[in-house]
PDB file of C-alpha atoms in Angstrom:
ATOM      1  CA  UNK A 700      82.506  57.477  12.764  1.00 78.00           C
ATOM      2  CA  UNK A 701      84.850  54.709  11.689  1.00 79.00           C
ATOM      3  CA  UNK A 702      84.283  51.392  13.406  1.00 91.00           C
ATOM      4  CA  UNK A 703      84.933  47.676  13.361  1.00 95.00           C
ATOM      5  CA  UNK A 704      81.995  45.279  13.502  1.00 96.00           C
ATOM      6  CA  UNK A 705      81.656  41.539  13.929  1.00 97.00           C
ATOM      7  CA  UNK A 706      78.789  39.223  13.082  1.00 97.00           C
ATOM      8  CA  UNK A 707      77.143  37.247  14.403  1.00 97.00           C
ATOM      9  CA  UNK A 708      77.611  38.284  18.032  1.00 96.00           C
ATOM     10  CA  UNK A 709      76.573  34.844  19.238  1.00 97.00           C
ATOM     11  CA  UNK A 710      76.650  31.525  17.389  1.00 97.00           C
ATOM     12  CA  UNK A 711      75.860  27.964  18.387  1.00 97.00           C
ATOM     13  CA  UNK A 712      76.870  25.230  15.981  1.00 97.00           C
ATOM     14  CA  UNK A 713      77.500  21.503  15.911  1.00 97.00           C
ATOM     15  CA  UNK A 714      80.741  19.605  15.692  1.00 97.00           C
ATOM     16  CA  UNK A 715      81.896  19.132  12.112  1.00 97.00           C
ATOM     17  CA  UNK A 716      80.015  22.069  10.593  1.00 97.00           C
ATOM     18  CA  UNK A 717      81.745  24.841   8.696  1.00 97.00           C
ATOM     19  CA  UNK A 718      81.346  28.242  10.330  1.00 97.00           C
ATOM     20  CA  UNK A 719      82.300  31.684   9.075  1.00 98.00           C
ATOM     21  CA  UNK A 720      82.654  34.704  11.338  1.00 98.00           C
ATOM     22  CA  UNK A 721      82.546  38.123   9.710  1.00 98.00           C
ATOM     23  CA  UNK A 722      84.706  41.136  10.472  1.00 98.00           C
ATOM     24  CA  UNK A 723      84.228  44.509   8.781  1.00 98.00           C
ATOM     25  CA  UNK A 724      86.169  47.718   9.415  1.00 97.00           C
ATOM     26  CA  UNK A 725      85.597  51.198   8.076  1.00 95.00           C
ATOM     27  CA  UNK A 726      88.947  52.600   9.267  1.00 90.00           C
ATOM     28  CA  UNK A 727      90.544  51.731   5.902  1.00 92.00           C
ATOM     29  CA  UNK A 728      93.315  50.015   7.863  1.00 94.00           C
ATOM     30  CA  UNK A 729      95.824  47.779   6.114  1.00 93.00           C
ATOM     31  CA  UNK A 730      96.299  45.383   9.029  1.00 93.00           C
ATOM     32  CA  UNK A 731      93.607  43.044  10.352  1.00 95.00           C
ATOM     33  CA  UNK A 732      93.821  40.370  13.039  1.00 96.00           C
ATOM     34  CA  UNK A 733      91.781  37.540  14.496  1.00 97.00           C
ATOM     35  CA  UNK A 734      92.202  36.489  18.144  1.00 97.00           C
ATOM     36  CA  UNK A 735      90.512  34.000  20.392  1.00 97.00           C
ATOM     37  CA  UNK A 736      90.110  34.617  24.117  1.00 96.00           C
ATOM     38  CA  UNK A 737      89.874  31.760  26.587  1.00 94.00           C
ATOM     39  CA  UNK A 738      90.028  31.587  30.364  1.00 86.00           C
ATOM     40  CA  UNK A 739      93.553  30.780  31.436  1.00 82.00           C
ATOM     41  CA  UNK A 740      95.056  31.568  28.036  1.00 85.00           C
ATOM     42  CA  UNK A 741      94.246  35.200  27.448  1.00 86.00           C
ATOM     43  CA  UNK A 742      94.166  36.509  23.882  1.00 92.00           C
ATOM     44  CA  UNK A 743      95.902  34.401  21.245  1.00 94.00           C
ATOM     45  CA  UNK A 744      96.498  35.330  17.629  1.00 94.00           C
ATOM     46  CA  UNK A 745      94.846  33.064  15.039  1.00 96.00           C
ATOM     47  CA  UNK A 746      95.507  34.725  11.666  1.00 96.00           C
ATOM     48  CA  UNK A 747      96.454  38.163  10.445  1.00 95.00           C
ATOM     49  CA  UNK A 748      96.665  40.137   7.217  1.00 95.00           C
ATOM     50  CA  UNK A 749      98.825  43.085   6.201  1.00 93.00           C
ATOM     51  CA  UNK A 750      96.749  43.929   3.127  1.00 94.00           C
ATOM     52  CA  UNK A 751      94.594  42.630   0.289  1.00 96.00           C
ATOM     53  CA  UNK A 752      95.554  39.100  -0.780  1.00 96.00           C
ATOM     54  CA  UNK A 753      97.953  38.788   2.174  1.00 96.00           C
ATOM     55  CA  UNK A 754      97.274  36.294   4.987  1.00 97.00           C
ATOM     56  CA  UNK A 755      99.520  34.846   7.679  1.00 95.00           C
ATOM     57  CA  UNK A 756      99.238  32.194  10.369  1.00 95.00           C
ATOM     58  CA  UNK A 757      99.337  33.164  13.999  1.00 93.00           C
ATOM     59  CA  UNK A 758      99.978  31.210  17.161  1.00 90.00           C
ATOM     60  CA  UNK A 759      96.857  28.996  17.019  1.00 94.00           C
ATOM     61  CA  UNK A 760      95.920  28.732  13.324  1.00 95.00           C
ATOM     62  CA  UNK A 761      95.140  24.989  13.036  1.00 96.00           C
ATOM     63  CA  UNK A 762      91.522  24.451  11.963  1.00 96.00           C
ATOM     64  CA  UNK A 763      91.031  28.083  10.885  1.00 98.00           C
ATOM     65  CA  UNK A 764      91.420  29.951   7.609  1.00 97.00           C
ATOM     66  CA  UNK A 765      91.037  33.538   6.412  1.00 98.00           C
ATOM     67  CA  UNK A 766      90.937  35.346   3.080  1.00 97.00           C
ATOM     68  CA  UNK A 767      91.398  39.041   2.295  1.00 97.00           C
ATOM     69  CA  UNK A 768      89.723  40.099  -0.936  1.00 97.00           C
ATOM     70  CA  UNK A 769      89.282  43.770   0.014  1.00 97.00           C
ATOM     71  CA  UNK A 770      90.557  46.236   2.597  1.00 96.00           C
ATOM     72  CA  UNK A 771      87.426  46.239   4.754  1.00 97.00           C
ATOM     73  CA  UNK A 772      86.775  42.538   5.436  1.00 98.00           C
ATOM     74  CA  UNK A 773      88.616  39.575   6.947  1.00 98.00           C
ATOM     75  CA  UNK A 774      86.238  36.628   7.424  1.00 98.00           C
ATOM     76  CA  UNK A 775      87.384  33.774   9.667  1.00 98.00           C
ATOM     77  CA  UNK A 776      86.346  30.247   8.665  1.00 98.00           C
ATOM     78  CA  UNK A 777      86.321  27.192  10.867  1.00 97.00           C
ATOM     79  CA  UNK A 778      86.602  24.369   8.355  1.00 94.00           C
ATOM     80  CA  UNK A 779      85.127  21.667  10.609  1.00 97.00           C
ATOM     81  CA  UNK A 780      84.121  23.030  13.985  1.00 97.00           C
ATOM     82  CA  UNK A 781      85.406  21.229  17.080  1.00 97.00           C
ATOM     83  CA  UNK A 782      84.399  21.620  20.724  1.00 97.00           C
ATOM     84  CA  UNK A 783      87.889  22.948  21.454  1.00 96.00           C
ATOM     85  CA  UNK A 784      87.027  25.941  19.271  1.00 97.00           C
ATOM     86  CA  UNK A 785      84.334  27.104  21.672  1.00 97.00           C
ATOM     87  CA  UNK A 786      85.617  30.559  22.556  1.00 97.00           C
ATOM     88  CA  UNK A 787      85.147  34.294  22.195  1.00 97.00           C
ATOM     89  CA  UNK A 788      86.615  35.586  18.941  1.00 98.00           C
ATOM     90  CA  UNK A 789      87.844  39.147  18.461  1.00 97.00           C
ATOM     91  CA  UNK A 790      88.749  40.931  15.278  1.00 97.00           C
ATOM     92  CA  UNK A 791      91.070  43.942  15.297  1.00 95.00           C
ATOM     93  CA  UNK A 792      92.600  46.360  12.822  1.00 95.00           C
ATOM     94  CA  UNK A 793      95.476  48.821  12.769  1.00 91.00           C
ATOM     95  CA  UNK A 794      97.309  51.135  10.420  1.00 87.00           C
ATOM     96  CA  UNK A 795     101.012  51.067   9.718  1.00 77.00           C
ATOM     97  CA  UNK A 796     102.906  53.395  12.007  1.00 67.00           C
ATOM     98  CA  UNK A 797     100.153  54.264  14.497  1.00 63.00           C
ATOM     99  CA  UNK A 798     100.329  50.746  15.966  1.00 72.00           C
ATOM    100  CA  UNK A 799      97.178  51.010  18.084  1.00 85.00           C
ATOM    101  CA  UNK A 800      94.830  48.135  17.374  1.00 90.00           C
ATOM    102  CA  UNK A 801      91.081  48.752  17.350  1.00 92.00           C
ATOM    103  CA  UNK A 802      88.971  45.840  18.471  1.00 94.00           C
ATOM    104  CA  UNK A 803      85.511  44.676  17.494  1.00 95.00           C
ATOM    105  CA  UNK A 804      82.891  43.689  20.107  1.00 94.00           C
ATOM    106  CA  UNK A 805      83.567  39.965  19.774  1.00 96.00           C
ATOM    107  CA  UNK A 806      81.678  36.830  18.700  1.00 97.00           C
ATOM    108  CA  UNK A 807      80.852  34.179  21.266  1.00 97.00           C
ATOM    109  CA  UNK A 808      80.971  30.790  19.516  1.00 98.00           C
ATOM    110  CA  UNK A 809      79.730  27.582  21.102  1.00 97.00           C
ATOM    111  CA  UNK A 810      80.425  24.251  19.398  1.00 97.00           C
ATOM    112  CA  UNK A 811      78.245  21.410  20.691  1.00 96.00           C
TER     113      UNK A 811
ATOM    114  CA  UNK B  70     109.402  33.837  21.990  1.00 85.00           C
ATOM    115  CA  UNK B  71     107.912  36.842  23.754  1.00 90.00           C
ATOM    116  CA  UNK B  72     106.001  36.132  26.956  1.00 93.00           C
ATOM    117  CA  UNK B  73     103.980  38.772  28.777  1.00 96.00           C
ATOM    118  CA  UNK B  74     102.982  38.305  32.410  1.00 97.00           C
ATOM    119  CA  UNK B  75     100.605  40.356  34.533  1.00 97.00           C
ATOM    120  CA  UNK B  76     100.533  40.228  38.299  1.00 93.00           C
ATOM    121  CA  UNK B  77      98.246  40.106  40.192  1.00 92.00           C
ATOM    122  CA  UNK B  78      95.523  38.257  38.270  1.00 94.00           C
ATOM    123  CA  UNK B  79      92.885  40.026  40.362  1.00 96.00           C
ATOM    124  CA  UNK B  80      92.849  43.060  42.622  1.00 95.00           C
ATOM    125  CA  UNK B  81      90.140  44.522  44.830  1.00 97.00           C
ATOM    126  CA  UNK B  82      90.513  48.021  46.309  1.00 96.00           C
ATOM    127  CA  UNK B  83      88.297  50.607  48.024  1.00 97.00           C
ATOM    128  CA  UNK B  84      87.219  53.657  46.083  1.00 97.00           C
ATOM    129  CA  UNK B  85      89.693  56.535  46.128  1.00 97.00           C
ATOM    130  CA  UNK B  86      92.796  54.388  46.438  1.00 97.00           C
ATOM    131  CA  UNK B  87      95.774  54.847  44.139  1.00 97.00           C
ATOM    132  CA  UNK B  88      96.909  51.582  42.595  1.00 96.00           C
ATOM    133  CA  UNK B  89      99.534  50.036  40.356  1.00 96.00           C
ATOM    134  CA  UNK B  90      99.115  47.203  37.872  1.00 97.00           C
ATOM    135  CA  UNK B  91     102.226  45.352  36.779  1.00 97.00           C
ATOM    136  CA  UNK B  92     103.284  43.917  33.435  1.00 97.00           C
ATOM    137  CA  UNK B  93     106.528  42.136  32.581  1.00 97.00           C
ATOM    138  CA  UNK B  94     107.886  40.909  29.251  1.00 96.00           C
ATOM    139  CA  UNK B  95     110.762  38.592  28.412  1.00 95.00           C
ATOM    140  CA  UNK B  96     112.045  40.066  25.122  1.00 90.00           C
ATOM    141  CA  UNK B  97     113.113  43.707  25.306  1.00 88.00           C
ATOM    142  CA  UNK B  98     113.109  44.084  21.492  1.00 89.00           C
ATOM    143  CA  UNK B  99     109.667  45.629  21.510  1.00 90.00           C
ATOM    144  CA  UNK B 100     108.348  48.421  19.314  1.00 88.00           C
ATOM    145  CA  UNK B 101     105.859  49.592  21.906  1.00 91.00           C
ATOM    146  CA  UNK B 102     103.878  48.526  24.957  1.00 94.00           C
ATOM    147  CA  UNK B 103     100.118  49.020  25.076  1.00 95.00           C
ATOM    148  CA  UNK B 104      97.560  48.953  27.852  1.00 97.00           C
ATOM    149  CA  UNK B 105      93.941  48.012  27.138  1.00 97.00           C
ATOM    150  CA  UNK B 106      90.765  47.922  29.159  1.00 97.00           C
ATOM    151  CA  UNK B 107      88.123  45.210  28.718  1.00 96.00           C
ATOM    152  CA  UNK B 108      84.659  45.408  30.249  1.00 95.00           C
ATOM    153  CA  UNK B 109      82.652  42.180  30.703  1.00 90.00           C
ATOM    154  CA  UNK B 110      81.245  40.936  27.399  1.00 87.00           C
ATOM    155  CA  UNK B 111      82.919  43.717  25.446  1.00 90.00           C
ATOM    156  CA  UNK B 112      85.920  44.213  23.220  1.00 91.00           C
ATOM    157  CA  UNK B 113      89.200  45.850  24.153  1.00 94.00           C
ATOM    158  CA  UNK B 114      89.662  49.597  24.357  1.00 94.00           C
ATOM    159  CA  UNK B 115      93.122  51.102  24.005  1.00 93.00           C
ATOM    160  CA  UNK B 116      94.137  53.195  27.026  1.00 96.00           C
ATOM    161  CA  UNK B 117      97.790  54.104  26.577  1.00 96.00           C
ATOM    162  CA  UNK B 118     100.566  53.298  24.146  1.00 94.00           C
ATOM    163  CA  UNK B 119     104.234  53.806  25.066  1.00 94.00           C
ATOM    164  CA  UNK B 120     106.762  53.757  22.262  1.00 91.00           C
ATOM    165  CA  UNK B 121     110.038  51.921  22.976  1.00 90.00           C
ATOM    166  CA  UNK B 122     111.905  55.247  23.077  1.00 91.00           C
ATOM    167  CA  UNK B 123     109.546  56.697  25.707  1.00 92.00           C
ATOM    168  CA  UNK B 124     109.508  56.256  29.461  1.00 94.00           C
ATOM    169  CA  UNK B 125     105.881  57.076  30.211  1.00 95.00           C
ATOM    170  CA  UNK B 126     102.518  58.235  28.926  1.00 95.00           C
ATOM    171  CA  UNK B 127      99.673  59.926  30.768  1.00 96.00           C
ATOM    172  CA  UNK B 128      95.968  60.207  30.122  1.00 95.00           C
ATOM    173  CA  UNK B 129      93.828  61.771  32.829  1.00 96.00           C
ATOM    174  CA  UNK B 130      94.133  59.663  35.984  1.00 97.00           C
ATOM    175  CA  UNK B 131      96.159  57.007  34.181  1.00 97.00           C
ATOM    176  CA  UNK B 132      99.927  56.908  33.898  1.00 97.00           C
ATOM    177  CA  UNK B 133     101.866  54.130  32.224  1.00 97.00           C
ATOM    178  CA  UNK B 134     105.620  53.669  32.496  1.00 97.00           C
ATOM    179  CA  UNK B 135     108.041  51.535  30.534  1.00 97.00           C
ATOM    180  CA  UNK B 136     111.458  50.198  31.521  1.00 95.00           C
ATOM    181  CA  UNK B 137     112.761  48.144  28.607  1.00 92.00           C
ATOM    182  CA  UNK B 138     115.993  47.182  30.316  1.00 91.00           C
ATOM    183  CA  UNK B 139     114.156  45.434  33.142  1.00 94.00           C
ATOM    184  CA  UNK B 140     111.295  44.224  30.941  1.00 95.00           C
ATOM    185  CA  UNK B 141     108.620  45.963  32.982  1.00 97.00           C
ATOM    186  CA  UNK B 142     105.686  48.304  32.563  1.00 97.00           C
ATOM    187  CA  UNK B 143     103.310  49.654  35.163  1.00 97.00           C
ATOM    188  CA  UNK B 144      99.881  51.230  34.912  1.00 97.00           C
ATOM    189  CA  UNK B 145      99.163  53.687  37.699  1.00 97.00           C
ATOM    190  CA  UNK B 146      95.542  54.617  38.388  1.00 97.00           C
ATOM    191  CA  UNK B 147      95.011  57.606  40.657  1.00 97.00           C
ATOM    192  CA  UNK B 148      91.971  58.104  42.870  1.00 97.00           C
ATOM    193  CA  UNK B 149      90.252  54.923  41.690  1.00 97.00           C
ATOM    194  CA  UNK B 150      86.495  54.912  41.037  1.00 97.00           C
ATOM    195  CA  UNK B 151      83.928  52.097  40.760  1.00 97.00           C
ATOM    196  CA  UNK B 152      83.749  52.847  37.030  1.00 97.00           C
ATOM    197  CA  UNK B 153      87.389  51.763  36.753  1.00 97.00           C
ATOM    198  CA  UNK B 154      86.335  48.184  37.497  1.00 97.00           C
ATOM    199  CA  UNK B 155      87.350  46.118  34.472  1.00 97.00           C
ATOM    200  CA  UNK B 156      90.079  43.800  33.251  1.00 97.00           C
ATOM    201  CA  UNK B 157      93.288  45.543  32.237  1.00 98.00           C
ATOM    202  CA  UNK B 158      95.559  43.929  29.673  1.00 97.00           C
ATOM    203  CA  UNK B 159      99.023  44.855  28.583  1.00 97.00           C
ATOM    204  CA  UNK B 160     100.453  43.867  25.225  1.00 95.00           C
ATOM    205  CA  UNK B 161     103.882  44.129  23.623  1.00 94.00           C
ATOM    206  CA  UNK B 162     104.324  44.901  19.942  1.00 90.00           C
ATOM    207  CA  UNK B 163     107.342  43.059  18.598  1.00 82.00           C
ATOM    208  CA  UNK B 164     109.878  45.000  16.593  1.00 76.00           C
ATOM    209  CA  UNK B 165     109.551  44.343  12.867  1.00 74.00           C
ATOM    210  CA  UNK B 166     105.962  43.119  13.057  1.00 75.00           C
ATOM    211  CA  UNK B 167     102.476  44.396  13.701  1.00 76.00           C
ATOM    212  CA  UNK B 168     101.679  41.543  16.082  1.00 84.00           C
ATOM    213  CA  UNK B 169     100.732  42.080  19.705  1.00 89.00           C
ATOM    214  CA  UNK B 170     101.547  39.576  22.455  1.00 92.00           C
ATOM    215  CA  UNK B 171      99.097  39.887  25.331  1.00 94.00           C
ATOM    216  CA  UNK B 172      99.287  39.211  29.031  1.00 96.00           C
ATOM    217  CA  UNK B 173      96.362  37.396  30.657  1.00 95.00           C
ATOM    218  CA  UNK B 174      95.143  40.534  32.353  1.00 96.00           C
ATOM    219  CA  UNK B 175      94.450  41.877  35.827  1.00 97.00           C
ATOM    220  CA  UNK B 176      90.818  41.979  36.902  1.00 96.00           C
ATOM    221  CA  UNK B 177      90.293  45.141  38.947  1.00 97.00           C
ATOM    222  CA  UNK B 178      87.347  45.684  41.254  1.00 97.00           C
ATOM    223  CA  UNK B 179      86.908  49.102  42.886  1.00 97.00           C
ATOM    224  CA  UNK B 180      84.456  48.929  45.783  1.00 96.00           C
ATOM    225  CA  UNK B 181      82.268  51.951  46.645  1.00 95.00           C
TER     226      UNK B 181
END
């Protein structure tokens, strides 16, 4: 069955370190998204991609970057981790026209 | 800028009760309105998707309605069960984009 996976599921890092969170989907979807979920803020869009070599900034993109070199993967990089980036991160994908987004299980990131 | 609001933030009901969760949005230029379920520590699962041209969608004990003119959607759960306990999120897909704007969710507890 097609799925969307994230790794690692849990990560603890230190302030200032570079961190990369992986997202892999086997739906062959064109669209991929990264969200963060925080108490009191709900889900907020970080970056998104509509296809290979396409990336766009979302609502809370400062301090994050993504690259899309193939259809299946959209890694999220925290250039220099900050305590404010402690959160749960979700990756999602969708296909043009169907509109439903399929979500991964999430990565809980703690920045000390 | 689209804003999505869900009221109440939390709801506790006895098993067997019918209930309604509310969602409101400020910009009626939406492509569709989606309802998701999130269990603790898990990702989001799509429940129902209502296209902008539709008034409602049904799946089993769930019924979602959409009134674009008033900027409201409701999720009706019939004969609630303890297994329905979860956080329910609504999200609006903006016309001309693939981006979802989420509400902060309603945490539902169904007591046996």
